[in-house]
Amino acid sequence: MDSKVNLTPQRKAIYDVICESNNHPTAAEIIENLKENGFRFAYGTVYNSLHYLTEAGLIHELKLGEGSSRYDGNIDEHQHIQCEICGRVDEVFTEINGEWLEEIDKETGYTVKSHQVILKGVCPTCQNQ
Amino acid sequence: MDSKVNLTPQRKAIYDVICESNNHPTAAEIIENLKENGFRFAYGTVYNSLHYLTEAGLIHELKLGEGSSRYDGNIDEHQHIQCEICGRVDEVFTEINGEWLEEIDKETGYTVKSHQVILKGVCPTCQNQ
DNA sequence: TATTATTTTAGACTTAGTCTAAATATAGGT
DNA sequence: ACCTATATTTAGACTAAGTCTAAAATAATA
């Protein structure tokens, strides 16, 4: 990880919002949240910062097939599960079996570089309704 | 699967394009392809048809995090791998181990309904370049 | 201080897709 | 065949999410 990350005030504020949120916010939600904290950055700045932070490895971009990306301040290897009903996103730490990835390498001839698992289901809260 | 699927000429033409393509086309690619075959449908019709066919279970919509959905005429259970370099998408039939899904159920408290694995890598062709 | 590089800004623009109201086509009943 | 009801298609306006650009502001370096 590069130690020369240039954390401008804008990038820091955005990073903080992501880390303090516990629900994997979208860019729109981040902007909303910044506004509540008294910040109002240009759209370009927000998207640019999100790319920068992602590139720097400080956050992860989650593409769950919703039309907008979500951002995650937890950069440990993990996957996600999303509730079909309320939309909340939770972390999943049980990792996929490594053999499976090797199988795929053999089956497809691809050199597998990364995998992302998107789970959908019903969260505990929504189960009781 | 409902046997009363209303396959209008437009829907049939779109379905055929998807089935005859071997590279999981996007809506834009489908429209392009239709044009080459002499069809020119309204955008609304194409998107509406894609939803209808997906809903009817005749095709699958793939959201690989690219900004536009792809469509797949192969409705057998399988996953996908995409080449980071050329973008082509191939099928993966080696299935994930079922125990893994049960683990997640336990770990998260969610009732898991579906899972999608998006693999990224380098395809055989791009490896030789 | 002067120069250069980096970042932010506002706002125009793009892409992918949705929505709407009118026009067409299809199906069922008489 | 004719009337009515329902389903589908069409054109084009509209939306959401994000990118791009050129100018202004900051920061870093000589």
PDB file of C-alpha atoms (C1' of nucleotides) in Angstrom:
ATOM      1  CA  MET A   1       0.000   0.000   0.000  1.00  0.00           C
ATOM      2  CA  ASP A   2       1.437   3.374  -0.997  1.00  0.00           C
ATOM      3  CA  SER A   3       2.285   5.476   2.030  1.00  0.00           C
ATOM      4  CA  LYS A   4       2.161   8.697   0.024  1.00  0.00           C
ATOM      5  CA  VAL A   5      -1.590   8.992  -0.114  1.00  0.00           C
ATOM      6  CA  ASN A   6      -2.552  12.619  -0.538  1.00  0.00           C
ATOM      7  CA  LEU A   7      -5.540  13.003   1.737  1.00  0.00           C
ATOM      8  CA  THR A   8      -6.913  16.436   0.926  1.00  0.00           C
ATOM      9  CA  PRO A   9      -9.634  17.789   3.210  1.00  0.00           C
ATOM     10  CA  GLN A  10     -12.263  16.734   0.681  1.00  0.00           C
ATOM     11  CA  ARG A  11     -10.931  13.185   0.415  1.00  0.00           C
ATOM     12  CA  LYS A  12     -10.612  12.926   4.166  1.00  0.00           C
ATOM     13  CA  ALA A  13     -14.192  14.071   4.711  1.00  0.00           C
ATOM     14  CA  ILE A  14     -15.461  11.569   2.153  1.00  0.00           C
ATOM     15  CA  TYR A  15     -13.374   8.786   3.605  1.00  0.00           C
ATOM     16  CA  ASP A  16     -14.713   9.548   7.076  1.00  0.00           C
ATOM     17  CA  VAL A  17     -18.303   9.447   5.918  1.00  0.00           C
ATOM     18  CA  ILE A  18     -17.726   6.015   4.396  1.00  0.00           C
ATOM     19  CA  CYS A  19     -15.987   4.642   7.468  1.00  0.00           C
ATOM     20  CA  GLU A  20     -18.525   6.033   9.889  1.00  0.00           C
ATOM     21  CA  SER A  21     -21.472   4.797   7.874  1.00  0.00           C
ATOM     22  CA  ASN A  22     -22.523   1.280   8.627  1.00  0.00           C
ATOM     23  CA  ASN A  23     -24.507   0.677   5.519  1.00  0.00           C
ATOM     24  CA  HIS A  24     -22.221   0.842   2.494  1.00  0.00           C
ATOM     25  CA  PRO A  25     -23.377   4.219   1.173  1.00  0.00           C
ATOM     26  CA  THR A  26     -23.827   5.165  -2.471  1.00  0.00           C
ATOM     27  CA  ALA A  27     -22.304   8.360  -3.882  1.00  0.00           C
ATOM     28  CA  ALA A  28     -25.667  10.084  -3.483  1.00  0.00           C
ATOM     29  CA  GLU A  29     -25.864   9.010   0.154  1.00  0.00           C
ATOM     30  CA  ILE A  30     -22.324  10.211   0.755  1.00  0.00           C
ATOM     31  CA  ILE A  31     -23.155  13.620  -0.710  1.00  0.00           C
ATOM     32  CA  GLU A  32     -26.275  13.764   1.442  1.00  0.00           C
ATOM     33  CA  ASN A  33     -24.260  12.886   4.505  1.00  0.00           C
ATOM     34  CA  LEU A  34     -21.554  15.433   3.709  1.00  0.00           C
ATOM     35  CA  LYS A  35     -24.217  18.081   3.398  1.00  0.00           C
ATOM     36  CA  GLU A  36     -25.457  17.254   6.902  1.00  0.00           C
ATOM     37  CA  ASN A  37     -21.894  17.740   8.142  1.00  0.00           C
ATOM     38  CA  GLY A  38     -21.675  21.139   6.482  1.00  0.00           C
ATOM     39  CA  PHE A  39     -19.645  20.126   3.428  1.00  0.00           C
ATOM     40  CA  ARG A  40     -20.735  20.762  -0.128  1.00  0.00           C
ATOM     41  CA  PHE A  41     -18.275  19.521  -2.738  1.00  0.00           C
ATOM     42  CA  ALA A  42     -18.705  19.446  -6.488  1.00  0.00           C
ATOM     43  CA  TYR A  43     -20.006  16.181  -7.916  1.00  0.00           C
ATOM     44  CA  GLY A  44     -16.785  15.817  -9.819  1.00  0.00           C
ATOM     45  CA  THR A  45     -14.811  16.057  -6.608  1.00  0.00           C
ATOM     46  CA  VAL A  46     -16.853  13.378  -4.922  1.00  0.00           C
ATOM     47  CA  TYR A  47     -16.536  10.920  -7.798  1.00  0.00           C
ATOM     48  CA  ASN A  48     -12.910  11.771  -8.318  1.00  0.00           C
ATOM     49  CA  SER A  49     -12.206  11.240  -4.625  1.00  0.00           C
ATOM     50  CA  LEU A  50     -14.031   7.933  -4.605  1.00  0.00           C
ATOM     51  CA  HIS A  51     -11.875   6.740  -7.482  1.00  0.00           C
ATOM     52  CA  TYR A  52      -8.757   8.029  -5.806  1.00  0.00           C
ATOM     53  CA  LEU A  53      -9.519   6.327  -2.509  1.00  0.00           C
ATOM     54  CA  THR A  54     -10.420   3.109  -4.294  1.00  0.00           C
ATOM     55  CA  GLU A  55      -7.234   3.249  -6.318  1.00  0.00           C
ATOM     56  CA  ALA A  56      -5.228   3.918  -3.163  1.00  0.00           C
ATOM     57  CA  GLY A  57      -6.770   0.832  -1.582  1.00  0.00           C
ATOM     58  CA  LEU A  58      -8.422   2.700   1.281  1.00  0.00           C
ATOM     59  CA  ILE A  59     -11.959   1.768   0.293  1.00  0.00           C
ATOM     60  CA  HIS A  60     -13.672  -0.769  -1.908  1.00  0.00           C
ATOM     61  CA  GLU A  61     -16.238  -0.090  -4.571  1.00  0.00           C
ATOM     62  CA  LEU A  62     -19.165  -2.503  -4.517  1.00  0.00           C
ATOM     63  CA  LYS A  63     -21.149  -3.069  -7.658  1.00  0.00           C
ATOM     64  CA  LEU A  64     -24.174  -5.010  -6.591  1.00  0.00           C
ATOM     65  CA  GLY A  65     -26.076  -4.493  -9.809  1.00  0.00           C
ATOM     66  CA  GLU A  66     -28.242  -1.685  -8.516  1.00  0.00           C
ATOM     67  CA  GLY A  67     -27.351   1.075 -10.933  1.00  0.00           C
ATOM     68  CA  SER A  68     -25.176   2.880  -8.442  1.00  0.00           C
ATOM     69  CA  SER A  69     -22.009   1.757  -6.728  1.00  0.00           C
ATOM     70  CA  ARG A  70     -21.693   1.472  -2.989  1.00  0.00           C
ATOM     71  CA  TYR A  71     -18.524   2.086  -1.006  1.00  0.00           C
ATOM     72  CA  ASP A  72     -17.022   0.099   1.815  1.00  0.00           C
ATOM     73  CA  GLY A  73     -14.394   1.249   4.291  1.00  0.00           C
ATOM     74  CA  ASN A  74     -13.624  -2.309   5.373  1.00  0.00           C
ATOM     75  CA  ILE A  75     -10.869  -3.519   3.099  1.00  0.00           C
ATOM     76  CA  ASP A  76     -10.409  -6.963   4.590  1.00  0.00           C
ATOM     77  CA  GLU A  77     -11.286  -9.719   2.143  1.00  0.00           C
ATOM     78  CA  HIS A  78     -14.974 -10.386   2.412  1.00  0.00           C
ATOM     79  CA  GLN A  79     -18.163 -10.649   0.435  1.00  0.00           C
ATOM     80  CA  HIS A  80     -21.621  -9.105   0.750  1.00  0.00           C
ATOM     81  CA  ILE A  81     -25.213 -10.068   1.119  1.00  0.00           C
ATOM     82  CA  GLN A  82     -28.079  -7.743   0.343  1.00  0.00           C
ATOM     83  CA  CYS A  83     -31.635  -7.913   1.620  1.00  0.00           C
ATOM     84  CA  GLU A  84     -34.110  -8.179  -1.240  1.00  0.00           C
ATOM     85  CA  ILE A  85     -36.699  -6.336   0.799  1.00  0.00           C
ATOM     86  CA  CYS A  86     -35.059  -3.407   2.593  1.00  0.00           C
ATOM     87  CA  GLY A  87     -31.878  -3.228   0.517  1.00  0.00           C
ATOM     88  CA  ARG A  88     -29.449  -3.210   3.410  1.00  0.00           C
ATOM     89  CA  VAL A  89     -26.035  -4.726   2.772  1.00  0.00           C
ATOM     90  CA  ASP A  90     -24.152  -6.862   5.260  1.00  0.00           C
ATOM     91  CA  GLU A  91     -20.722  -8.369   5.257  1.00  0.00           C
ATOM     92  CA  VAL A  92     -19.970 -12.045   4.815  1.00  0.00           C
ATOM     93  CA  PHE A  93     -16.626 -13.323   6.054  1.00  0.00           C
ATOM     94  CA  THR A  94     -16.979 -17.033   5.416  1.00  0.00           C
ATOM     95  CA  GLU A  95     -14.692 -17.430   2.439  1.00  0.00           C
ATOM     96  CA  ILE A  96     -15.261 -19.470  -0.658  1.00  0.00           C
ATOM     97  CA  ASN A  97     -13.237 -22.611  -0.941  1.00  0.00           C
ATOM     98  CA  GLY A  98      -9.985 -22.058  -2.838  1.00  0.00           C
ATOM     99  CA  GLU A  99     -10.259 -25.332  -4.730  1.00  0.00           C
ATOM    100  CA  TRP A 100     -13.280 -23.992  -6.445  1.00  0.00           C
ATOM    101  CA  LEU A 101     -11.259 -21.209  -8.030  1.00  0.00           C
ATOM    102  CA  GLU A 102      -8.654 -23.688  -9.234  1.00  0.00           C
ATOM    103  CA  GLU A 103     -11.390 -25.782 -10.803  1.00  0.00           C
ATOM    104  CA  ILE A 104     -12.529 -22.775 -12.760  1.00  0.00           C
ATOM    105  CA  ASP A 105      -9.067 -22.078 -13.942  1.00  0.00           C
ATOM    106  CA  LYS A 106      -9.000 -25.599 -15.359  1.00  0.00           C
ATOM    107  CA  GLU A 107     -12.525 -25.483 -16.763  1.00  0.00           C
ATOM    108  CA  THR A 108     -12.275 -22.180 -18.588  1.00  0.00           C
ATOM    109  CA  GLY A 109      -8.588 -21.726 -19.375  1.00  0.00           C
ATOM    110  CA  TYR A 110      -8.780 -18.254 -17.848  1.00  0.00           C
ATOM    111  CA  THR A 111      -6.238 -17.038 -15.339  1.00  0.00           C
ATOM    112  CA  VAL A 112      -8.601 -16.104 -12.530  1.00  0.00           C
ATOM    113  CA  LYS A 113      -7.667 -12.748 -10.999  1.00  0.00           C
ATOM    114  CA  SER A 114     -10.562 -11.977  -8.696  1.00  0.00           C
ATOM    115  CA  HIS A 115     -13.969 -13.133  -7.692  1.00  0.00           C
ATOM    116  CA  GLN A 116     -16.902 -11.362  -6.212  1.00  0.00           C
ATOM    117  CA  VAL A 117     -19.911 -13.076  -4.725  1.00  0.00           C
ATOM    118  CA  ILE A 118     -23.181 -11.242  -4.525  1.00  0.00           C
ATOM    119  CA  LEU A 119     -25.667 -12.912  -2.252  1.00  0.00           C
ATOM    120  CA  LYS A 120     -29.298 -11.917  -2.021  1.00  0.00           C
ATOM    121  CA  GLY A 121     -31.665 -12.920   0.701  1.00  0.00           C
ATOM    122  CA  VAL A 122     -33.929 -11.712   3.457  1.00  0.00           C
ATOM    123  CA  CYS A 123     -32.334 -10.098   6.482  1.00  0.00           C
ATOM    124  CA  PRO A 124     -33.283 -11.045  10.045  1.00  0.00           C
ATOM    125  CA  THR A 125     -35.323  -7.870  10.531  1.00  0.00           C
ATOM    126  CA  CYS A 126     -37.373  -8.371   7.389  1.00  0.00           C
ATOM    127  CA  GLN A 127     -37.934 -12.037   8.221  1.00  0.00           C
ATOM    128  CA  ASN A 128     -40.073 -10.919  11.166  1.00  0.00           C
ATOM    129  CA  GLN A 129     -42.606  -8.990   9.147  1.00  0.00           C
TER     130      GLN A 129
ATOM    131  CA  MET B   1     -42.492 -22.037 -16.175  1.00  0.00           C
ATOM    132  CA  ASP B   2     -45.613 -20.461 -17.629  1.00  0.00           C
ATOM    133  CA  SER B   3     -46.550 -22.009 -20.964  1.00  0.00           C
ATOM    134  CA  LYS B   4     -48.576 -18.952 -21.974  1.00  0.00           C
ATOM    135  CA  VAL B   5     -45.642 -16.817 -23.024  1.00  0.00           C
ATOM    136  CA  ASN B   6     -46.772 -14.245 -25.554  1.00  0.00           C
ATOM    137  CA  LEU B   7     -43.946 -14.145 -28.045  1.00  0.00           C
ATOM    138  CA  THR B   8     -44.748 -11.197 -30.282  1.00  0.00           C
ATOM    139  CA  PRO B   9     -42.610 -10.775 -33.411  1.00  0.00           C
ATOM    140  CA  GLN B  10     -40.506  -8.166 -31.622  1.00  0.00           C
ATOM    141  CA  ARG B  11     -39.906 -10.375 -28.604  1.00  0.00           C
ATOM    142  CA  LYS B  12     -39.117 -13.337 -30.830  1.00  0.00           C
ATOM    143  CA  ALA B  13     -36.597 -11.351 -32.851  1.00  0.00           C
ATOM    144  CA  ILE B  14     -34.896 -10.113 -29.680  1.00  0.00           C
ATOM    145  CA  TYR B  15     -34.871 -13.576 -28.167  1.00  0.00           C
ATOM    146  CA  ASP B  16     -33.319 -14.976 -31.347  1.00  0.00           C
ATOM    147  CA  VAL B  17     -30.572 -12.382 -31.341  1.00  0.00           C
ATOM    148  CA  ILE B  18     -29.680 -13.289 -27.771  1.00  0.00           C
ATOM    149  CA  CYS B  19     -29.693 -17.025 -28.429  1.00  0.00           C
ATOM    150  CA  GLU B  20     -27.693 -16.764 -31.610  1.00  0.00           C
ATOM    151  CA  SER B  21     -25.120 -14.449 -30.099  1.00  0.00           C
ATOM    152  CA  ASN B  22     -22.292 -16.177 -28.338  1.00  0.00           C
ATOM    153  CA  ASN B  23     -21.103 -13.257 -26.317  1.00  0.00           C
ATOM    154  CA  HIS B  24     -23.825 -12.193 -23.893  1.00  0.00           C
ATOM    155  CA  PRO B  25     -24.885  -9.014 -25.685  1.00  0.00           C
ATOM    156  CA  THR B  26     -25.859  -5.741 -24.065  1.00  0.00           C
ATOM    157  CA  ALA B  27     -29.071  -3.945 -25.033  1.00  0.00           C
ATOM    158  CA  ALA B  28     -27.066  -1.678 -27.324  1.00  0.00           C
ATOM    159  CA  GLU B  29     -25.483  -4.672 -29.023  1.00  0.00           C
ATOM    160  CA  ILE B  30     -28.873  -6.300 -29.436  1.00  0.00           C
ATOM    161  CA  ILE B  31     -30.260  -3.169 -31.074  1.00  0.00           C
ATOM    162  CA  GLU B  32     -27.221  -3.048 -33.356  1.00  0.00           C
ATOM    163  CA  ASN B  33     -27.713  -6.669 -34.279  1.00  0.00           C
ATOM    164  CA  LEU B  34     -31.430  -6.223 -34.904  1.00  0.00           C
ATOM    165  CA  LYS B  35     -30.649  -3.356 -37.231  1.00  0.00           C
ATOM    166  CA  GLU B  36     -28.352  -5.602 -39.255  1.00  0.00           C
ATOM    167  CA  ASN B  37     -31.227  -8.057 -39.565  1.00  0.00           C
ATOM    168  CA  GLY B  38     -33.546  -5.324 -40.824  1.00  0.00           C
ATOM    169  CA  PHE B  39     -35.448  -4.690 -37.607  1.00  0.00           C
ATOM    170  CA  ARG B  40     -35.724  -1.315 -35.966  1.00  0.00           C
ATOM    171  CA  PHE B  41     -37.768  -1.312 -32.788  1.00  0.00           C
ATOM    172  CA  ALA B  42     -38.303   1.526 -30.351  1.00  0.00           C
ATOM    173  CA  TYR B  43     -35.916   1.587 -27.402  1.00  0.00           C
ATOM    174  CA  GLY B  44     -38.861   1.130 -25.097  1.00  0.00           C
ATOM    175  CA  THR B  45     -39.837  -2.035 -26.912  1.00  0.00           C
ATOM    176  CA  VAL B  46     -36.378  -3.512 -26.612  1.00  0.00           C
ATOM    177  CA  TYR B  47     -36.092  -2.835 -22.897  1.00  0.00           C
ATOM    178  CA  ASN B  48     -39.659  -3.879 -22.276  1.00  0.00           C
ATOM    179  CA  SER B  49     -39.079  -7.117 -24.181  1.00  0.00           C
ATOM    180  CA  LEU B  50     -35.884  -7.837 -22.283  1.00  0.00           C
ATOM    181  CA  HIS B  51     -37.764  -7.467 -19.019  1.00  0.00           C
ATOM    182  CA  TYR B  52     -40.599  -9.602 -20.294  1.00  0.00           C
ATOM    183  CA  LEU B  53     -38.306 -12.395 -21.463  1.00  0.00           C
ATOM    184  CA  THR B  54     -36.365 -12.255 -18.190  1.00  0.00           C
ATOM    185  CA  GLU B  55     -39.573 -12.351 -16.202  1.00  0.00           C
ATOM    186  CA  ALA B  56     -40.805 -15.298 -18.286  1.00  0.00           C
ATOM    187  CA  GLY B  57     -37.584 -17.136 -17.520  1.00  0.00           C
ATOM    188  CA  LEU B  58     -36.463 -17.429 -21.129  1.00  0.00           C
ATOM    189  CA  ILE B  59     -33.306 -15.385 -20.645  1.00  0.00           C
ATOM    190  CA  HIS B  60     -31.155 -14.209 -17.786  1.00  0.00           C
ATOM    191  CA  GLU B  61     -30.012 -10.681 -17.119  1.00  0.00           C
ATOM    192  CA  LEU B  62     -26.348 -10.425 -16.135  1.00  0.00           C
ATOM    193  CA  LYS B  63     -25.187  -7.480 -14.130  1.00  0.00           C
ATOM    194  CA  LEU B  64     -21.432  -7.652 -14.181  1.00  0.00           C
ATOM    195  CA  GLY B  65     -20.911  -4.151 -12.867  1.00  0.00           C
ATOM    196  CA  GLU B  66     -20.205  -2.591 -16.224  1.00  0.00           C
ATOM    197  CA  GLY B  67     -22.931   0.025 -16.375  1.00  0.00           C
ATOM    198  CA  SER B  68     -25.051  -1.953 -18.796  1.00  0.00           C
ATOM    199  CA  SER B  69     -26.699  -5.331 -18.380  1.00  0.00           C
ATOM    200  CA  ARG B  70     -25.904  -8.285 -20.592  1.00  0.00           C
ATOM    201  CA  TYR B  71     -28.359 -10.979 -21.581  1.00  0.00           C
ATOM    202  CA  ASP B  72     -27.906 -14.713 -21.690  1.00  0.00           C
ATOM    203  CA  GLY B  73     -30.059 -17.251 -23.502  1.00  0.00           C
ATOM    204  CA  ASN B  74     -28.624 -20.138 -21.523  1.00  0.00           C
ATOM    205  CA  ILE B  75     -30.870 -20.522 -18.502  1.00  0.00           C
ATOM    206  CA  ASP B  76     -29.148 -23.517 -16.941  1.00  0.00           C
ATOM    207  CA  GLU B  77     -27.606 -22.709 -13.552  1.00  0.00           C
ATOM    208  CA  HIS B  78     -24.148 -21.327 -14.142  1.00  0.00           C
ATOM    209  CA  GLN B  79     -21.846 -18.446 -13.402  1.00  0.00           C
ATOM    210  CA  HIS B  80     -19.701 -16.146 -15.527  1.00  0.00           C
ATOM    211  CA  ILE B  81     -16.143 -15.064 -15.949  1.00  0.00           C
ATOM    212  CA  GLN B  82     -15.127 -11.923 -17.764  1.00  0.00           C
ATOM    213  CA  CYS B  83     -11.790 -11.101 -19.344  1.00  0.00           C
ATOM    214  CA  GLU B  84     -10.294  -7.953 -17.858  1.00  0.00           C
ATOM    215  CA  ILE B  85      -8.598  -7.161 -21.126  1.00  0.00           C
ATOM    216  CA  CYS B  86     -10.996  -7.817 -23.991  1.00  0.00           C
ATOM    217  CA  GLY B  87     -14.235  -7.884 -21.994  1.00  0.00           C
ATOM    218  CA  ARG B  88     -15.553 -11.165 -23.332  1.00  0.00           C
ATOM    219  CA  VAL B  89     -17.764 -13.179 -21.034  1.00  0.00           C
ATOM    220  CA  ASP B  90     -17.644 -16.946 -20.719  1.00  0.00           C
ATOM    221  CA  GLU B  91     -19.723 -19.439 -18.845  1.00  0.00           C
ATOM    222  CA  VAL B  92     -18.601 -21.320 -15.751  1.00  0.00           C
ATOM    223  CA  PHE B  93     -20.422 -24.520 -14.879  1.00  0.00           C
ATOM    224  CA  THR B  94     -18.409 -25.725 -11.917  1.00  0.00           C
ATOM    225  CA  GLU B  95     -20.842 -24.991  -9.112  1.00  0.00           C
ATOM    226  CA  ILE B  96     -20.089 -23.532  -5.738  1.00  0.00           C
ATOM    227  CA  ASN B  97     -20.242 -25.933  -2.867  1.00  0.00           C
ATOM    228  CA  GLY B  98     -23.657 -25.922  -1.178  1.00  0.00           C
ATOM    229  CA  GLU B  99     -22.215 -26.053   2.322  1.00  0.00           C
ATOM    230  CA  TRP B 100     -20.795 -22.637   1.773  1.00  0.00           C
ATOM    231  CA  LEU B 101     -24.259 -21.172   1.369  1.00  0.00           C
ATOM    232  CA  GLU B 102     -25.442 -22.863   4.544  1.00  0.00           C
ATOM    233  CA  GLU B 103     -22.484 -21.397   6.411  1.00  0.00           C
ATOM    234  CA  ILE B 104     -23.533 -17.956   5.313  1.00  0.00           C
ATOM    235  CA  ASP B 105     -27.043 -18.530   6.443  1.00  0.00           C
ATOM    236  CA  LYS B 106     -25.635 -19.291   9.878  1.00  0.00           C
ATOM    237  CA  GLU B 107     -23.122 -16.461   9.878  1.00  0.00           C
ATOM    238  CA  THR B 108     -25.448 -13.666   8.830  1.00  0.00           C
ATOM    239  CA  GLY B 109     -28.915 -14.741   9.918  1.00  0.00           C
ATOM    240  CA  TYR B 110     -30.153 -14.017   6.408  1.00  0.00           C
ATOM    241  CA  THR B 111     -32.275 -16.485   4.490  1.00  0.00           C
ATOM    242  CA  VAL B 112     -30.120 -16.821   1.397  1.00  0.00           C
ATOM    243  CA  LYS B 113     -32.216 -16.732  -1.776  1.00  0.00           C
ATOM    244  CA  SER B 114     -29.664 -16.513  -4.550  1.00  0.00           C
ATOM    245  CA  HIS B 115     -26.011 -16.059  -5.221  1.00  0.00           C
ATOM    246  CA  GLN B 116     -24.107 -14.750  -8.165  1.00  0.00           C
ATOM    247  CA  VAL B 117     -20.397 -15.110  -8.668  1.00  0.00           C
ATOM    248  CA  ILE B 118     -18.571 -12.688 -10.903  1.00  0.00           C
ATOM    249  CA  LEU B 119     -15.126 -13.858 -11.825  1.00  0.00           C
ATOM    250  CA  LYS B 120     -12.575 -11.682 -13.536  1.00  0.00           C
ATOM    251  CA  GLY B 121      -9.440 -12.902 -15.206  1.00  0.00           C
ATOM    252  CA  VAL B 122      -7.527 -13.111 -18.428  1.00  0.00           C
ATOM    253  CA  CYS B 123      -8.942 -15.257 -21.201  1.00  0.00           C
ATOM    254  CA  PRO B 124      -6.797 -17.761 -23.127  1.00  0.00           C
ATOM    255  CA  THR B 125      -6.621 -15.507 -26.176  1.00  0.00           C
ATOM    256  CA  CYS B 126      -5.424 -12.474 -24.223  1.00  0.00           C
ATOM    257  CA  GLN B 127      -2.888 -14.590 -22.327  1.00  0.00           C
ATOM    258  CA  ASN B 128      -0.986 -15.047 -25.592  1.00  0.00           C
ATOM    259  CA  GLN B 129      -0.357 -11.380 -26.250  1.00  0.00           C
TER     260      GLN B 129
ATOM    261  C1'  DT C   1       8.920  34.966  -5.784  1.00  0.00           C
ATOM    262  C1'  DA C   2       8.107  32.475 -10.033  1.00  0.00           C
ATOM    263  C1'  DT C   3       7.038  28.148 -11.923  1.00  0.00           C
ATOM    264  C1'  DT C   4       4.978  23.801 -12.059  1.00  0.00           C
ATOM    265  C1'  DA C   5       1.992  20.257 -10.684  1.00  0.00           C
ATOM    266  C1'  DT C   6      -2.168  18.822  -8.327  1.00  0.00           C
ATOM    267  C1'  DT C   7      -6.829  19.391  -6.968  1.00  0.00           C
ATOM    268  C1'  DT C   8     -11.337  21.487  -6.896  1.00  0.00           C
ATOM    269  C1'  DT C   9     -15.120  23.678  -9.017  1.00  0.00           C
ATOM    270  C1'  DA C  10     -19.312  24.548 -11.916  1.00  0.00           C
ATOM    271  C1'  DG C  11     -21.685  23.081 -15.207  1.00  0.00           C
ATOM    272  C1'  DA C  12     -22.179  20.964 -19.792  1.00  0.00           C
ATOM    273  C1'  DC C  13     -22.413  16.482 -21.482  1.00  0.00           C
ATOM    274  C1'  DT C  14     -23.001  11.221 -22.000  1.00  0.00           C
ATOM    275  C1'  DT C  15     -24.934   6.754 -21.316  1.00  0.00           C
ATOM    276  C1'  DA C  16     -28.259   3.546 -20.061  1.00  0.00           C
ATOM    277  C1'  DG C  17     -32.541   3.129 -19.159  1.00  0.00           C
ATOM    278  C1'  DT C  18     -37.552   4.640 -17.750  1.00  0.00           C
ATOM    279  C1'  DC C  19     -41.915   6.850 -18.496  1.00  0.00           C
ATOM    280  C1'  DT C  20     -45.961   8.594 -20.958  1.00  0.00           C
ATOM    281  C1'  DA C  21     -49.588   9.194 -24.045  1.00  0.00           C
ATOM    282  C1'  DA C  22     -51.086   8.035 -28.472  1.00  0.00           C
ATOM    283  C1'  DA C  23     -51.351   4.628 -32.067  1.00  0.00           C
ATOM    284  C1'  DT C  24     -51.564  -0.481 -33.302  1.00  0.00           C
ATOM    285  C1'  DA C  25     -52.450  -5.034 -32.829  1.00  0.00           C
ATOM    286  C1'  DT C  26     -54.771  -8.983 -30.764  1.00  0.00           C
ATOM    287  C1'  DA C  27     -58.498 -11.659 -28.538  1.00  0.00           C
ATOM    288  C1'  DG C  28     -63.098 -12.656 -27.002  1.00  0.00           C
ATOM    289  C1'  DG C  29     -68.036 -12.115 -27.123  1.00  0.00           C
ATOM    290  C1'  DT C  30     -72.152 -11.246 -29.739  1.00  0.00           C
TER     291       DT C  30
ATOM    292  C1'  DA D   1     -68.006  -9.235 -39.274  1.00  0.00           C
ATOM    293  C1'  DC D   2     -68.349  -5.796 -35.501  1.00  0.00           C
ATOM    294  C1'  DC D   3     -67.636  -3.964 -31.034  1.00  0.00           C
ATOM    295  C1'  DT D   4     -65.151  -3.830 -26.917  1.00  0.00           C
ATOM    296  C1'  DA D   5     -61.415  -4.769 -23.847  1.00  0.00           C
ATOM    297  C1'  DT D   6     -56.705  -5.829 -23.237  1.00  0.00           C
ATOM    298  C1'  DA D   7     -51.977  -6.010 -24.530  1.00  0.00           C
ATOM    299  C1'  DT D   8     -48.180  -4.185 -27.145  1.00  0.00           C
ATOM    300  C1'  DT D   9     -45.481  -0.938 -29.734  1.00  0.00           C
ATOM    301  C1'  DT D  10     -43.987   3.563 -30.847  1.00  0.00           C
ATOM    302  C1'  DA D  11     -41.679   8.184 -30.549  1.00  0.00           C
ATOM    303  C1'  DG D  12     -39.796  11.006 -27.917  1.00  0.00           C
ATOM    304  C1'  DA D  13     -39.402  13.452 -23.505  1.00  0.00           C
ATOM    305  C1'  DC D  14     -37.322  12.577 -19.305  1.00  0.00           C
ATOM    306  C1'  DT D  15     -34.212  10.727 -15.318  1.00  0.00           C
ATOM    307  C1'  DA D  16     -30.233   8.945 -12.742  1.00  0.00           C
ATOM    308  C1'  DA D  17     -25.569   8.150 -12.342  1.00  0.00           C
ATOM    309  C1'  DG D  18     -21.552   9.416 -13.618  1.00  0.00           C
ATOM    310  C1'  DT D  19     -17.868  11.639 -16.859  1.00  0.00           C
ATOM    311  C1'  DC D  20     -15.536  15.451 -18.991  1.00  0.00           C
ATOM    312  C1'  DT D  21     -13.655  20.105 -19.586  1.00  0.00           C
ATOM    313  C1'  DA D  22     -11.716  24.445 -18.882  1.00  0.00           C
ATOM    314  C1'  DA D  23     -10.922  27.734 -15.486  1.00  0.00           C
ATOM    315  C1'  DA D  24      -9.839  28.851 -10.717  1.00  0.00           C
ATOM    316  C1'  DA D  25      -7.701  27.632  -6.415  1.00  0.00           C
ATOM    317  C1'  DT D  26      -4.068  25.079  -3.675  1.00  0.00           C
ATOM    318  C1'  DA D  27       0.116  23.127  -2.824  1.00  0.00           C
ATOM    319  C1'  DA D  28       4.893  21.957  -3.875  1.00  0.00           C
ATOM    320  C1'  DT D  29       9.322  23.078  -5.777  1.00  0.00           C
ATOM    321  C1'  DA D  30      13.099  25.784  -7.757  1.00  0.00           C
TER     322       DA D  30
END
